[in-house]
XYZ file of C-alpha atoms in Angstrom:
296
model
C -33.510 47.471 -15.393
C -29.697 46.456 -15.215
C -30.214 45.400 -12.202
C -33.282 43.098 -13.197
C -31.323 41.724 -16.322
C -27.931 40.565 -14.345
C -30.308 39.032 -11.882
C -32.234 37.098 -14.401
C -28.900 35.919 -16.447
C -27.171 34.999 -12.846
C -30.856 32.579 -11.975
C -30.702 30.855 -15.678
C -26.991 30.127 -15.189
C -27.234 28.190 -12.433
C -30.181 26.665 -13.131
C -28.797 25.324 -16.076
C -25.256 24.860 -14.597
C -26.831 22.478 -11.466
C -29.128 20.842 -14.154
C -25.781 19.746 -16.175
C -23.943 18.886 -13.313
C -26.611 16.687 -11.770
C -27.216 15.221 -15.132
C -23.562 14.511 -15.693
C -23.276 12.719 -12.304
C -26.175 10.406 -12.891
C -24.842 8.507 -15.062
C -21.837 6.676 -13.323
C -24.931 6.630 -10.187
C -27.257 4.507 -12.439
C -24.097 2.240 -13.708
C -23.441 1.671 -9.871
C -26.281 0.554 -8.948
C -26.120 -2.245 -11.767
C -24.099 -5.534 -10.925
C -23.920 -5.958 -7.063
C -26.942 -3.516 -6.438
C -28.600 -3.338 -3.036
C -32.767 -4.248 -3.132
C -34.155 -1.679 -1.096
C -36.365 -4.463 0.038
C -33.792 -6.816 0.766
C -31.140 -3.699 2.912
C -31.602 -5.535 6.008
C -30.401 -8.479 5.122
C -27.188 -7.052 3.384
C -23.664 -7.961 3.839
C -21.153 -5.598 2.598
C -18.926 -7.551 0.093
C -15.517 -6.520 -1.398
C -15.002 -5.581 -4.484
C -13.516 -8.841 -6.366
C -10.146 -6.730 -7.020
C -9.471 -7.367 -3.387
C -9.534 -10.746 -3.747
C -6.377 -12.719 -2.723
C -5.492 -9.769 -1.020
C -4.588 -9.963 2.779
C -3.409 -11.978 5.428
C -4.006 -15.588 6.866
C -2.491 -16.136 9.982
C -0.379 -19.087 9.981
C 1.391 -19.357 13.440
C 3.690 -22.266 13.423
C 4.073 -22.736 9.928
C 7.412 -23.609 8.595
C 8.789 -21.189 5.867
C 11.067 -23.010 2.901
C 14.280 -22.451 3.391
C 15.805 -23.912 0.806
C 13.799 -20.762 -1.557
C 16.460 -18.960 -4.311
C 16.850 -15.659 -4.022
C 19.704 -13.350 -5.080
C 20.795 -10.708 -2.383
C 21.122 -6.767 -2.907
C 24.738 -7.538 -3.702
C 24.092 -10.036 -6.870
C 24.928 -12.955 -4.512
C 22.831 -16.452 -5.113
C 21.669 -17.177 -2.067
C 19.010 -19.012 -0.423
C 16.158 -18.096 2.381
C 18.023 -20.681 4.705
C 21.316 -18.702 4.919
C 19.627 -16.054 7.169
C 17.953 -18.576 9.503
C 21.099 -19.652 11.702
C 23.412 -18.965 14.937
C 19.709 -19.304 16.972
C 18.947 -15.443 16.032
C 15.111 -14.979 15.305
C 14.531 -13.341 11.743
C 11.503 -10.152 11.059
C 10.751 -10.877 7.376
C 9.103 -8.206 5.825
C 7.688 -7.936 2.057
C 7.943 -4.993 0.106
C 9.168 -3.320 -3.169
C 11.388 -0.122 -3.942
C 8.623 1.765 -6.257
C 5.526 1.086 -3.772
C 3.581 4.238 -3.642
C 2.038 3.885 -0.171
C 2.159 1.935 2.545
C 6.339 0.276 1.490
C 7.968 3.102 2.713
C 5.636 3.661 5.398
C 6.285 0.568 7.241
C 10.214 0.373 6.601
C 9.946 3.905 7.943
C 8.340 2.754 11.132
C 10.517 0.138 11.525
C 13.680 2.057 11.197
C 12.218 4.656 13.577
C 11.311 1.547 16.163
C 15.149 -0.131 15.564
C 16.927 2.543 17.525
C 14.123 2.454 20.633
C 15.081 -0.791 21.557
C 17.947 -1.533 24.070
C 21.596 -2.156 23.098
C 20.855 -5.953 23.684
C 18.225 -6.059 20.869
C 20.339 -4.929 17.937
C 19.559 -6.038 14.251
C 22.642 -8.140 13.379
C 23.685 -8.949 16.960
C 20.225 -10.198 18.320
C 18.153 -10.917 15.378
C 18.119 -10.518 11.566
C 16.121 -8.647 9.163
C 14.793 -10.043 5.498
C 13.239 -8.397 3.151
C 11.456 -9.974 0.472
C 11.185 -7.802 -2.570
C 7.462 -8.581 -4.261
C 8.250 -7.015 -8.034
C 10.279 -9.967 -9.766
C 11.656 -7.725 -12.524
C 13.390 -5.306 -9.547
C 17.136 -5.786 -9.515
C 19.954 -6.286 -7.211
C 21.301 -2.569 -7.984
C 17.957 -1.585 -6.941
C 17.045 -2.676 -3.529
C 20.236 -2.217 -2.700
C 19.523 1.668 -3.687
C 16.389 1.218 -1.136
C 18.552 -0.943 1.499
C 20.960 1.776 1.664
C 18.547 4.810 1.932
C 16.576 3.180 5.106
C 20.074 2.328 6.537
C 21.329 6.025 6.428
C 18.125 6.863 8.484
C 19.604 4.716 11.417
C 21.799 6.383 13.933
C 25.552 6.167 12.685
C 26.818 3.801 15.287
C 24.110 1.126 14.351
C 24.533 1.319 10.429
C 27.273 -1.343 10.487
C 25.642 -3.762 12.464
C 22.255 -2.885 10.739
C 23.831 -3.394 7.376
C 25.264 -7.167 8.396
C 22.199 -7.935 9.641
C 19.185 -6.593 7.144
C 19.441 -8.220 3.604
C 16.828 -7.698 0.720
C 15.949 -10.526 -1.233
C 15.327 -10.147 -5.653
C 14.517 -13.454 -7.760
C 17.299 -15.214 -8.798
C 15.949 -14.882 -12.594
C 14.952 -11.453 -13.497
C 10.863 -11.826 -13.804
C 10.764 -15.549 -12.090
C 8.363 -14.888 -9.275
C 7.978 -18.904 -7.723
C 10.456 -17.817 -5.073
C 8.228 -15.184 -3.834
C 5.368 -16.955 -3.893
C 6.220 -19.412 -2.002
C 7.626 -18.245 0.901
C 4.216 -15.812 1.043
C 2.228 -18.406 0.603
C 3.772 -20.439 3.521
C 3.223 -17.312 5.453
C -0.243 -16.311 4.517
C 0.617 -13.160 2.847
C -1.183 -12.512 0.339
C -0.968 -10.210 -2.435
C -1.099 -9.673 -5.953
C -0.272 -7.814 -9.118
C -2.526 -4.749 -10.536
C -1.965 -4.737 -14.285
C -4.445 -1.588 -14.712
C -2.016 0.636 -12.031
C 1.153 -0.768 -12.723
C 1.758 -1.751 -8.830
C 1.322 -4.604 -6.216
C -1.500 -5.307 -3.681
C -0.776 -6.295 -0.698
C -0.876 -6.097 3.200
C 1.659 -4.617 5.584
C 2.846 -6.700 8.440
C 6.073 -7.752 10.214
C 6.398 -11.537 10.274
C 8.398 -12.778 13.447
C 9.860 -16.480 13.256
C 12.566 -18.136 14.777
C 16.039 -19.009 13.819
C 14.844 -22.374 12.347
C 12.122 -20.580 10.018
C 8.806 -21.127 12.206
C 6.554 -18.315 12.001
C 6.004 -16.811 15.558
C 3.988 -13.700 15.398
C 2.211 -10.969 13.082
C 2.758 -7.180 13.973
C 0.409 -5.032 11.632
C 0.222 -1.044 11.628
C 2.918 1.173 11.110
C 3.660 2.117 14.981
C 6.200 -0.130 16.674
C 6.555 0.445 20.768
C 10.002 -0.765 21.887
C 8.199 -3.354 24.572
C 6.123 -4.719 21.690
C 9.234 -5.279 19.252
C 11.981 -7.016 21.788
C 8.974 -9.027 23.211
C 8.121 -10.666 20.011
C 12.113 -10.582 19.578
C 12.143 -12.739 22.540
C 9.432 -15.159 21.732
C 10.795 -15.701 18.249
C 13.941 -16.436 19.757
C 12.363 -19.035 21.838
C 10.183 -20.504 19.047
C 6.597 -19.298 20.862
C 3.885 -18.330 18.971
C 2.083 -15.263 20.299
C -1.309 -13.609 19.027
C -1.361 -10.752 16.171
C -0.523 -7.201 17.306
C -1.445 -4.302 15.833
C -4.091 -3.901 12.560
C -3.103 -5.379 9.313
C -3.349 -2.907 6.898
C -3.639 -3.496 3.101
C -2.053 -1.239 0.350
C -4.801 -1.067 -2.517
C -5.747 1.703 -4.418
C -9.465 1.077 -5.717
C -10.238 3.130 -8.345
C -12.324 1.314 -10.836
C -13.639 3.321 -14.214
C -16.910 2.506 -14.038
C -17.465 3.928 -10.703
C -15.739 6.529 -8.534
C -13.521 7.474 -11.173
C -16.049 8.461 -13.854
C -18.450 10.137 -10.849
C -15.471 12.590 -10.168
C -14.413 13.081 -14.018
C -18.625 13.686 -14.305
C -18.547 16.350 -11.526
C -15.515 17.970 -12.524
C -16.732 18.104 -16.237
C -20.666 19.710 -14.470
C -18.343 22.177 -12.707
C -16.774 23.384 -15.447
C -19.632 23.292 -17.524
C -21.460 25.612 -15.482
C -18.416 28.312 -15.104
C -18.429 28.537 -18.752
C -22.169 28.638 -19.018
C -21.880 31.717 -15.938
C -19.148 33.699 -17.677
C -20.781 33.662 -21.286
C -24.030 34.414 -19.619
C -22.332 37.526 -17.768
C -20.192 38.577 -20.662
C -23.302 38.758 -22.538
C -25.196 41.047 -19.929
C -22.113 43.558 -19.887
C -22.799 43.854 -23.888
C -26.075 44.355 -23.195
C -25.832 47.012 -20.284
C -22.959 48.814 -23.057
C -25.425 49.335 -25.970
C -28.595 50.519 -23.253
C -25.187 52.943 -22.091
């Protein structure tokens, strides 16, 4: 009969626990499937769209295009500079952009790169052979802290490069703290494009190295976050020469999507079903083992 009763309580709790969690996961399916729905009717002719947070995000290759170097920028040592002052003595320059508090793919591709630096040969050198520029994206960053982000990629390099790295790699901040035309600008001329996410607190935007030439003209686009030596000191070379050369790699774009009204609220739903039916499982037990006391 004990037997019979636990069986019976175990059946009706999850029952009722699946009901509640399928119930509680409906409802961010039905909002899905409002705005942007797919007619069943219609599937075949469907074209997968972004979501419109993604728009402006990305990059338009613009090989040949001049970058403004007469841009303001201050340098990770409080200097005012401008973009020009690093686009001279014929080296080519990799302009990267990036920010110190980027939770994902920042540090992933200044990682990379400072991994690929020390596979190239002792001719290509950053500071000897070309120059490095780093564009920080977050206007209100300050000097004191890209240089705090300069200086931790720079350790990562073997000793006898640091010196030479640390001439030759410079991180740019907007002259005014929060003035962002700088930044714009020189992405724009570039095709990068990216933008701000109020709801996250953090930037959108793709990861690439931009190759141009000692005069400013954009040579090549290297996407991923792998760089082979032969790659790097060929698009070293071709910068250097002022010859454009085809994208390498795949462009990748650091987003997180995570709007309220539709993954987020379908995993919040499930968890809440989950729990739901634990509780529902351990009163319905508790409430056997009363019941199999007082038959006792």
């Amino acid at each position: 009969m004990a037997t019979r009763t636990k069986e019976t309580a175990l059946a009706l709790a999850s029952t009722v626990g699946l009901t509640l969690v399928l119930a509680l996961g409906a409802a961010p399916a039905r909002a899905h499937d409002g705005e942007g729905a797919v007619d069943p009717d219609k599937a075949q002719d469907y074209v997968p769209q972004a979501p419109k947070a993604f728009e402006g995000i990305g990059l338009t290759e613009k090989l040949g295009a001049q970058l403004p170097l007469d841009l303001p920028f201050r340098d990770q040592d409080g200097k005012d500079v401008t973009l020009g002052q690093y686009f001279r003595d014929d080296l080519p320059v990799i302009v990267t952009f990036n920010y110190s508090d980027c939770p994902m793919l920042c540090s992933q591709q200044l990682s990379a790169l400072v991994t690929a630096l020390p596979t190239l040969e002792s001719s290509f050198e950053v500071g000897k052979t070309f120059r490095l520029v780093t564009i920080d994206l977050e206007p209100r960053e300050s000097p004191a802290r890209v240089a705090e982000t300069r200086a931790k990629y720079l350790a990562r390099l073997p000793e006898a490069q640091r010196a030479e790295a640390a001439a030759g790699w410079t991180f740019l901040v907007s002259r005014r703290l929060g003035d962002d035309n700088s930044i714009r600008a020189a992405a724009a001329a570039v095709g990068f494009g990216y933008k701000y996410v109020p709801d996250r607190k953090e930037w959108a935007h793709p990861a690439v190295l931009i190759f141009a030439s000692s005069r400013g003209k954009v040579t090549r686009y290297v996407g991923g976050l792998d760089y082979p030596a032969d790659l790097m000191r060929g698009s070293i070379i071709l910068a250097g020469l002022s010859e454009t050369s085809t994208t390498a790699g795949f462009v990748n774009n650091c987003f997180h999507y995570e709007p309220k009204s539709h993954a987020y609220v379908a995993v919040v739903s499930m968890r809440i079903g989950v729990i739901a039916f634990f509780v529902l499982l351990l009163t319905v037990l508790g409430v056997w083992r009363v019941a199999r006391r007082r038959q006792a």
